[in-house]
PDB file of C-alpha atoms in Angstrom:
ATOM      1  CA  UNK A  24       1.031  -6.173  14.560  1.00 51.00           C
ATOM      2  CA  UNK A  25       3.914  -4.240  16.088  1.00 70.00           C
ATOM      3  CA  UNK A  26       5.452  -2.982  12.844  1.00 90.00           C
ATOM      4  CA  UNK A  27       5.212   0.377  11.111  1.00 94.00           C
ATOM      5  CA  UNK A  28       1.831   0.814   9.443  1.00 96.00           C
ATOM      6  CA  UNK A  29       1.105   3.051   6.495  1.00 97.00           C
ATOM      7  CA  UNK A  30      -2.242   3.948   5.041  1.00 97.00           C
ATOM      8  CA  UNK A  31      -3.337   3.821   2.306  1.00 97.00           C
ATOM      9  CA  UNK A  32      -1.176   1.297   0.481  1.00 95.00           C
ATOM     10  CA  UNK A  33      -2.071   2.751  -2.878  1.00 96.00           C
ATOM     11  CA  UNK A  34      -3.478   6.108  -3.930  1.00 98.00           C
ATOM     12  CA  UNK A  35      -4.392   7.282  -7.398  1.00 98.00           C
ATOM     13  CA  UNK A  36      -5.227  10.950  -7.686  1.00 98.00           C
ATOM     14  CA  UNK A  37      -5.758  13.510 -10.371  1.00 98.00           C
ATOM     15  CA  UNK A  38      -3.212  16.232 -10.868  1.00 98.00           C
ATOM     16  CA  UNK A  39      -3.994  19.235  -8.737  1.00 97.00           C
ATOM     17  CA  UNK A  40      -5.738  17.294  -5.970  1.00 98.00           C
ATOM     18  CA  UNK A  41      -4.523  17.143  -2.392  1.00 98.00           C
ATOM     19  CA  UNK A  42      -3.580  13.843  -0.774  1.00 98.00           C
ATOM     20  CA  UNK A  43      -2.741  12.833   2.783  1.00 98.00           C
ATOM     21  CA  UNK A  44      -0.897   9.751   3.957  1.00 98.00           C
ATOM     22  CA  UNK A  45      -0.726   8.367   7.464  1.00 98.00           C
ATOM     23  CA  UNK A  46       2.048   6.534   9.270  1.00 98.00           C
ATOM     24  CA  UNK A  47       1.762   4.740  12.610  1.00 97.00           C
ATOM     25  CA  UNK A  48       5.241   3.979  13.963  1.00 95.00           C
ATOM     26  CA  UNK A  49       6.237   1.304  16.417  1.00 92.00           C
ATOM     27  CA  UNK A  50       4.777   2.589  19.665  1.00 89.00           C
ATOM     28  CA  UNK A  51       7.971   3.009  21.677  1.00 85.00           C
ATOM     29  CA  UNK A  52       9.930   4.610  18.835  1.00 88.00           C
ATOM     30  CA  UNK A  53      10.513   8.328  19.323  1.00 88.00           C
ATOM     31  CA  UNK A  54      11.962   9.013  15.882  1.00 89.00           C
ATOM     32  CA  UNK A  55       9.942   8.998  12.685  1.00 92.00           C
ATOM     33  CA  UNK A  56      11.150   9.527   9.143  1.00 93.00           C
ATOM     34  CA  UNK A  57       9.617  10.020   5.737  1.00 96.00           C
ATOM     35  CA  UNK A  58      11.427   8.937   2.590  1.00 96.00           C
ATOM     36  CA  UNK A  59      10.420   9.029  -1.060  1.00 96.00           C
ATOM     37  CA  UNK A  60      11.380   6.361  -3.575  1.00 95.00           C
ATOM     38  CA  UNK A  61      10.957   6.826  -7.312  1.00 94.00           C
ATOM     39  CA  UNK A  62      11.257   4.064  -9.863  1.00 89.00           C
ATOM     40  CA  UNK A  63      14.791   2.742 -10.173  1.00 87.00           C
ATOM     41  CA  UNK A  64      16.106   4.797  -7.301  1.00 92.00           C
ATOM     42  CA  UNK A  65      16.886   4.262  -3.675  1.00 93.00           C
ATOM     43  CA  UNK A  66      14.850   6.009  -1.010  1.00 94.00           C
ATOM     44  CA  UNK A  67      15.558   9.717  -0.498  1.00 94.00           C
ATOM     45  CA  UNK A  68      15.183  11.475   2.824  1.00 92.00           C
ATOM     46  CA  UNK A  69      12.293  13.906   3.121  1.00 94.00           C
ATOM     47  CA  UNK A  70      11.851  14.804   6.770  1.00 93.00           C
ATOM     48  CA  UNK A  71      12.426  13.649  10.325  1.00 89.00           C
ATOM     49  CA  UNK A  72      10.616  13.958  13.651  1.00 91.00           C
ATOM     50  CA  UNK A  73      11.900  13.416  17.144  1.00 89.00           C
ATOM     51  CA  UNK A  74       8.766  13.029  19.200  1.00 90.00           C
ATOM     52  CA  UNK A  75       6.477  15.806  17.929  1.00 92.00           C
ATOM     53  CA  UNK A  76       9.248  18.131  16.749  1.00 91.00           C
ATOM     54  CA  UNK A  77      10.073  18.238  13.055  1.00 91.00           C
ATOM     55  CA  UNK A  78      13.837  18.653  13.153  1.00 87.00           C
ATOM     56  CA  UNK A  79      14.815  18.637   9.495  1.00 85.00           C
ATOM     57  CA  UNK A  80      13.241  18.943   6.084  1.00 89.00           C
ATOM     58  CA  UNK A  81      14.976  18.041   2.847  1.00 89.00           C
ATOM     59  CA  UNK A  82      15.037  20.515   0.023  1.00 88.00           C
ATOM     60  CA  UNK A  83      13.059  17.827  -1.811  1.00 84.00           C
ATOM     61  CA  UNK A  84      10.133  18.795   0.401  1.00 86.00           C
ATOM     62  CA  UNK A  85       8.702  21.742  -1.492  1.00 89.00           C
ATOM     63  CA  UNK A  86       6.175  24.111   0.033  1.00 92.00           C
ATOM     64  CA  UNK A  87       3.415  21.877  -1.339  1.00 96.00           C
ATOM     65  CA  UNK A  88       4.459  19.208   1.148  1.00 96.00           C
ATOM     66  CA  UNK A  89       3.721  19.333   4.850  1.00 96.00           C
ATOM     67  CA  UNK A  90       4.240  16.754   7.555  1.00 96.00           C
ATOM     68  CA  UNK A  91       3.002  16.638  11.107  1.00 96.00           C
ATOM     69  CA  UNK A  92       3.345  14.391  14.094  1.00 96.00           C
ATOM     70  CA  UNK A  93       0.891  15.571  16.705  1.00 91.00           C
ATOM     71  CA  UNK A  94       1.570  14.298  20.214  1.00 86.00           C
ATOM     72  CA  UNK A  95       4.583  12.406  18.962  1.00 85.00           C
ATOM     73  CA  UNK A  96       2.587   9.404  17.843  1.00 91.00           C
ATOM     74  CA  UNK A  97       1.306   8.917  14.285  1.00 96.00           C
ATOM     75  CA  UNK A  98       2.395  11.186  11.458  1.00 97.00           C
ATOM     76  CA  UNK A  99       0.722  12.549   8.358  1.00 98.00           C
ATOM     77  CA  UNK A 100       2.272  13.672   5.105  1.00 98.00           C
ATOM     78  CA  UNK A 101       0.148  15.952   2.938  1.00 97.00           C
ATOM     79  CA  UNK A 102       0.834  16.910  -0.633  1.00 97.00           C
ATOM     80  CA  UNK A 103      -1.135  19.850  -1.985  1.00 97.00           C
ATOM     81  CA  UNK A 104      -1.809  20.478  -5.678  1.00 97.00           C
ATOM     82  CA  UNK A 105      -0.237  17.188  -6.714  1.00 97.00           C
ATOM     83  CA  UNK A 106       1.927  17.030  -9.827  1.00 96.00           C
ATOM     84  CA  UNK A 107       2.873  14.047 -11.959  1.00 96.00           C
ATOM     85  CA  UNK A 108       6.394  14.266 -10.593  1.00 95.00           C
ATOM     86  CA  UNK A 109       5.029  13.470  -7.154  1.00 96.00           C
ATOM     87  CA  UNK A 110       4.279   9.907  -8.285  1.00 97.00           C
ATOM     88  CA  UNK A 111       6.435   7.715  -6.080  1.00 96.00           C
ATOM     89  CA  UNK A 112       6.455   5.331  -3.140  1.00 95.00           C
ATOM     90  CA  UNK A 113       6.342   7.235   0.134  1.00 97.00           C
ATOM     91  CA  UNK A 114       8.014   5.293   2.909  1.00 96.00           C
ATOM     92  CA  UNK A 115       7.741   5.886   6.618  1.00 96.00           C
ATOM     93  CA  UNK A 116      10.214   4.510   9.127  1.00 93.00           C
ATOM     94  CA  UNK A 117      10.735   4.707  12.846  1.00 91.00           C
ATOM     95  CA  UNK A 118      13.541   4.064  15.289  1.00 87.00           C
ATOM     96  CA  UNK A 119      14.420   4.391  18.954  1.00 80.00           C
ATOM     97  CA  UNK A 120      17.246   6.722  18.113  1.00 67.00           C
ATOM     98  CA  UNK A 121      19.945   5.040  20.155  1.00 60.00           C
ATOM     99  CA  UNK A 122      23.075   3.706  18.527  1.00 53.00           C
ATOM    100  CA  UNK A 123      22.434   0.008  18.948  1.00 50.00           C
ATOM    101  CA  UNK A 124      19.022   0.377  17.417  1.00 54.00           C
ATOM    102  CA  UNK A 125      20.122   2.671  14.632  1.00 61.00           C
ATOM    103  CA  UNK A 126      18.626   0.970  11.665  1.00 69.00           C
ATOM    104  CA  UNK A 127      15.116   1.909  10.893  1.00 83.00           C
ATOM    105  CA  UNK A 128      12.029  -0.210  10.726  1.00 89.00           C
ATOM    106  CA  UNK A 129      10.254   0.692   7.508  1.00 92.00           C
ATOM    107  CA  UNK A 130       6.592   0.444   6.696  1.00 94.00           C
ATOM    108  CA  UNK A 131       5.350  -1.083   3.460  1.00 93.00           C
ATOM    109  CA  UNK A 132       4.882   2.348   1.917  1.00 95.00           C
ATOM    110  CA  UNK A 133       2.142   4.280   0.158  1.00 96.00           C
ATOM    111  CA  UNK A 134       2.377   4.195  -3.612  1.00 96.00           C
ATOM    112  CA  UNK A 135       1.082   7.436  -5.109  1.00 97.00           C
ATOM    113  CA  UNK A 136       0.133   7.694  -8.760  1.00 97.00           C
ATOM    114  CA  UNK A 137      -0.786  11.124 -10.094  1.00 98.00           C
ATOM    115  CA  UNK A 138      -2.698  11.006 -13.365  1.00 97.00           C
TER     116      UNK A 138
ATOM    117  CA  UNK B  11      28.252  15.090   1.214  1.00 78.00           C
ATOM    118  CA  UNK B  12      28.006  11.395   1.741  1.00 85.00           C
ATOM    119  CA  UNK B  13      27.101   9.115  -1.147  1.00 91.00           C
ATOM    120  CA  UNK B  14      26.678   5.446  -1.943  1.00 96.00           C
ATOM    121  CA  UNK B  15      27.448   3.687  -5.215  1.00 97.00           C
ATOM    122  CA  UNK B  16      26.105   0.285  -6.112  1.00 98.00           C
ATOM    123  CA  UNK B  17      27.871  -0.463  -9.406  1.00 97.00           C
ATOM    124  CA  UNK B  18      25.651  -3.361 -10.460  1.00 96.00           C
ATOM    125  CA  UNK B  19      22.109  -2.459 -11.421  1.00 96.00           C
ATOM    126  CA  UNK B  20      21.062  -6.068 -12.063  1.00 97.00           C
ATOM    127  CA  UNK B  21      22.676  -9.391 -11.165  1.00 97.00           C
ATOM    128  CA  UNK B  22      21.487 -12.854 -12.135  1.00 97.00           C
ATOM    129  CA  UNK B  23      22.697 -15.945 -10.305  1.00 97.00           C
ATOM    130  CA  UNK B  24      21.668 -19.574 -10.244  1.00 97.00           C
ATOM    131  CA  UNK B  25      20.078 -21.030  -7.170  1.00 97.00           C
ATOM    132  CA  UNK B  26      22.754 -22.477  -4.941  1.00 97.00           C
ATOM    133  CA  UNK B  27      25.492 -20.247  -6.319  1.00 97.00           C
ATOM    134  CA  UNK B  28      27.372 -17.740  -4.211  1.00 97.00           C
ATOM    135  CA  UNK B  29      26.510 -14.061  -4.291  1.00 97.00           C
ATOM    136  CA  UNK B  30      28.398 -10.820  -3.796  1.00 98.00           C
ATOM    137  CA  UNK B  31      26.751  -7.419  -4.148  1.00 98.00           C
ATOM    138  CA  UNK B  32      29.059  -4.446  -4.259  1.00 98.00           C
ATOM    139  CA  UNK B  33      28.734  -1.203  -2.353  1.00 98.00           C
ATOM    140  CA  UNK B  34      31.113   1.736  -2.220  1.00 97.00           C
ATOM    141  CA  UNK B  35      30.556   4.748  -0.044  1.00 94.00           C
ATOM    142  CA  UNK B  36      31.910   8.231   0.248  1.00 91.00           C
ATOM    143  CA  UNK B  37      32.092   9.662   3.739  1.00 82.00           C
ATOM    144  CA  UNK B  38      34.552  11.747   5.696  1.00 75.00           C
ATOM    145  CA  UNK B  39      34.887   9.410   8.648  1.00 75.00           C
ATOM    146  CA  UNK B  40      33.971   5.863   9.586  1.00 73.00           C
ATOM    147  CA  UNK B  41      30.303   5.645   8.761  1.00 83.00           C
ATOM    148  CA  UNK B  42      27.362   3.633   9.890  1.00 87.00           C
ATOM    149  CA  UNK B  43      26.655   1.147   7.068  1.00 91.00           C
ATOM    150  CA  UNK B  44      23.557  -0.852   6.289  1.00 93.00           C
ATOM    151  CA  UNK B  45      22.127  -3.302   3.823  1.00 96.00           C
ATOM    152  CA  UNK B  46      18.383  -3.455   3.226  1.00 96.00           C
ATOM    153  CA  UNK B  47      16.298  -5.777   1.047  1.00 97.00           C
ATOM    154  CA  UNK B  48      13.068  -4.820  -0.683  1.00 94.00           C
ATOM    155  CA  UNK B  49      10.609  -7.263  -2.222  1.00 91.00           C
ATOM    156  CA  UNK B  50       8.313  -5.958  -4.980  1.00 85.00           C
ATOM    157  CA  UNK B  51       5.785  -3.456  -3.681  1.00 77.00           C
ATOM    158  CA  UNK B  52       7.078  -3.748  -0.136  1.00 81.00           C
ATOM    159  CA  UNK B  53       9.030  -1.639   2.306  1.00 85.00           C
ATOM    160  CA  UNK B  54      12.642  -2.223   3.217  1.00 91.00           C
ATOM    161  CA  UNK B  55      13.863  -4.873   5.621  1.00 93.00           C
ATOM    162  CA  UNK B  56      17.170  -4.456   7.432  1.00 92.00           C
ATOM    163  CA  UNK B  57      19.595  -7.297   6.652  1.00 95.00           C
ATOM    164  CA  UNK B  58      22.587  -6.134   8.679  1.00 94.00           C
ATOM    165  CA  UNK B  59      24.437  -3.094   9.959  1.00 91.00           C
ATOM    166  CA  UNK B  60      27.971  -2.051  10.811  1.00 91.00           C
ATOM    167  CA  UNK B  61      28.825   0.469  13.491  1.00 83.00           C
ATOM    168  CA  UNK B  62      32.275  -0.463  14.718  1.00 81.00           C
ATOM    169  CA  UNK B  63      34.383  -3.415  15.806  1.00 85.00           C
ATOM    170  CA  UNK B  64      34.573  -6.610  13.806  1.00 88.00           C
ATOM    171  CA  UNK B  65      34.577  -5.694  10.145  1.00 91.00           C
ATOM    172  CA  UNK B  66      32.717  -8.864   9.164  1.00 96.00           C
ATOM    173  CA  UNK B  67      29.111  -8.608  10.221  1.00 95.00           C
ATOM    174  CA  UNK B  68      26.479 -11.295  10.146  1.00 96.00           C
ATOM    175  CA  UNK B  69      22.890 -10.608   9.274  1.00 95.00           C
ATOM    176  CA  UNK B  70      19.604 -12.316   8.808  1.00 95.00           C
ATOM    177  CA  UNK B  71      18.802 -14.891   6.133  1.00 94.00           C
ATOM    178  CA  UNK B  72      22.410 -16.098   5.965  1.00 96.00           C
ATOM    179  CA  UNK B  73      23.844 -12.813   4.656  1.00 97.00           C
ATOM    180  CA  UNK B  74      27.120 -11.260   5.746  1.00 98.00           C
ATOM    181  CA  UNK B  75      29.003  -8.114   4.805  1.00 98.00           C
ATOM    182  CA  UNK B  76      32.582  -6.982   5.184  1.00 97.00           C
ATOM    183  CA  UNK B  77      33.641  -3.409   5.854  1.00 95.00           C
ATOM    184  CA  UNK B  78      36.913  -2.496   4.137  1.00 94.00           C
ATOM    185  CA  UNK B  79      38.031   0.973   5.081  1.00 91.00           C
ATOM    186  CA  UNK B  80      40.888   1.042   2.575  1.00 92.00           C
ATOM    187  CA  UNK B  81      38.492   0.366  -0.289  1.00 94.00           C
ATOM    188  CA  UNK B  82      35.533   2.343   1.096  1.00 93.00           C
ATOM    189  CA  UNK B  83      33.466  -0.750   0.502  1.00 96.00           C
ATOM    190  CA  UNK B  84      30.806  -2.733   2.297  1.00 97.00           C
ATOM    191  CA  UNK B  85      30.026  -5.711   0.064  1.00 98.00           C
ATOM    192  CA  UNK B  86      27.186  -8.094   0.824  1.00 98.00           C
ATOM    193  CA  UNK B  87      27.732 -11.838   0.451  1.00 98.00           C
ATOM    194  CA  UNK B  88      25.844 -15.072   0.715  1.00 98.00           C
ATOM    195  CA  UNK B  89      27.431 -18.490   0.137  1.00 97.00           C
ATOM    196  CA  UNK B  90      24.382 -20.160  -1.385  1.00 97.00           C
ATOM    197  CA  UNK B  91      21.473 -18.227  -2.853  1.00 97.00           C
ATOM    198  CA  UNK B  92      17.873 -19.392  -2.537  1.00 96.00           C
ATOM    199  CA  UNK B  93      15.097 -18.542  -4.974  1.00 95.00           C
ATOM    200  CA  UNK B  94      13.422 -16.506  -2.222  1.00 95.00           C
ATOM    201  CA  UNK B  95      16.405 -14.128  -2.168  1.00 97.00           C
ATOM    202  CA  UNK B  96      15.253 -12.587  -5.446  1.00 97.00           C
ATOM    203  CA  UNK B  97      14.609  -8.936  -4.564  1.00 97.00           C
ATOM    204  CA  UNK B  98      16.213  -5.520  -4.712  1.00 97.00           C
ATOM    205  CA  UNK B  99      19.084  -4.799  -2.361  1.00 98.00           C
ATOM    206  CA  UNK B 100      20.042  -1.364  -1.095  1.00 97.00           C
ATOM    207  CA  UNK B 101      23.225  -0.267   0.603  1.00 97.00           C
ATOM    208  CA  UNK B 102      22.987   2.805   2.820  1.00 94.00           C
ATOM    209  CA  UNK B 103      25.295   5.027   4.826  1.00 90.00           C
ATOM    210  CA  UNK B 104      24.260   6.998   7.881  1.00 85.00           C
ATOM    211  CA  UNK B 105      25.846  10.059   9.386  1.00 73.00           C
ATOM    212  CA  UNK B 106      27.885   8.952  12.352  1.00 62.00           C
ATOM    213  CA  UNK B 107      27.389  11.966  14.552  1.00 56.00           C
ATOM    214  CA  UNK B 108      26.638  15.588  14.831  1.00 52.00           C
ATOM    215  CA  UNK B 109      23.248  16.971  14.114  1.00 50.00           C
ATOM    216  CA  UNK B 110      22.453  14.629  11.285  1.00 49.00           C
ATOM    217  CA  UNK B 111      23.060  11.243  12.782  1.00 53.00           C
ATOM    218  CA  UNK B 112      19.600  10.033  11.916  1.00 70.00           C
ATOM    219  CA  UNK B 113      19.595  10.348   8.134  1.00 81.00           C
ATOM    220  CA  UNK B 114      20.386   7.546   5.697  1.00 88.00           C
ATOM    221  CA  UNK B 115      21.710   7.981   2.187  1.00 91.00           C
ATOM    222  CA  UNK B 116      20.875   5.041  -0.052  1.00 95.00           C
ATOM    223  CA  UNK B 117      22.413   3.694  -3.209  1.00 97.00           C
ATOM    224  CA  UNK B 118      20.270   3.111  -6.269  1.00 96.00           C
ATOM    225  CA  UNK B 119      19.954  -0.564  -5.551  1.00 97.00           C
ATOM    226  CA  UNK B 120      20.892  -3.876  -7.168  1.00 98.00           C
ATOM    227  CA  UNK B 121      18.133  -6.094  -8.498  1.00 97.00           C
ATOM    228  CA  UNK B 122      18.849  -9.755  -7.887  1.00 97.00           C
ATOM    229  CA  UNK B 123      17.320 -12.414 -10.133  1.00 97.00           C
ATOM    230  CA  UNK B 124      17.703 -16.059  -9.144  1.00 97.00           C
ATOM    231  CA  UNK B 125      17.479 -18.718 -11.839  1.00 95.00           C
ATOM    232  CA  UNK B 126      16.280 -22.202 -10.888  1.00 91.00           C
TER     233      UNK B 126
END
């Protein structure tokens, strides 16, 4: 499988717990993105990596959220002290970052439910 | 700031009928434009994209879209809809340059229902 992989597919957690999601991009893609999609909305940008460098974070990404991409390969998104408002689909995408390939490849997402 | 408006939240068409999904964008220059499709519980699949050149772009699954600068629109069309096209469709605009040429802004989506 050469697509973008996300794990887990579904996560149910109690409010106040910490959760971590993983994304494995397409191997040759140097850019990796995290988006969040709530019910009835389009995806919203959270953060972006070029190789291992995190180049931008949305104001949606509060201090409870942290993302890493060690060695420029897979990425993790951690949410600390989860709140019910964090319930959403978290989408990862990757791209080669050149114009003709501009158009991400998305993973299937991790659906988070905070109860 | 850039934005995308998809005026139709939900559209129902009969199988075999033609389809047009509307998308209007707000951006200061000629943008990068995209259409994505999302099946229930799944990620997004790229249908087509516009960067420059011919304003009518062809995509996968028989879809096409036309960029109209004067109307700030990028409507998606298909001449004959199949039941498998039932899904949610998202229009997106990307920054065309500068430091933010990697970020997409999505519309809220249009849910397509196909009747047999």
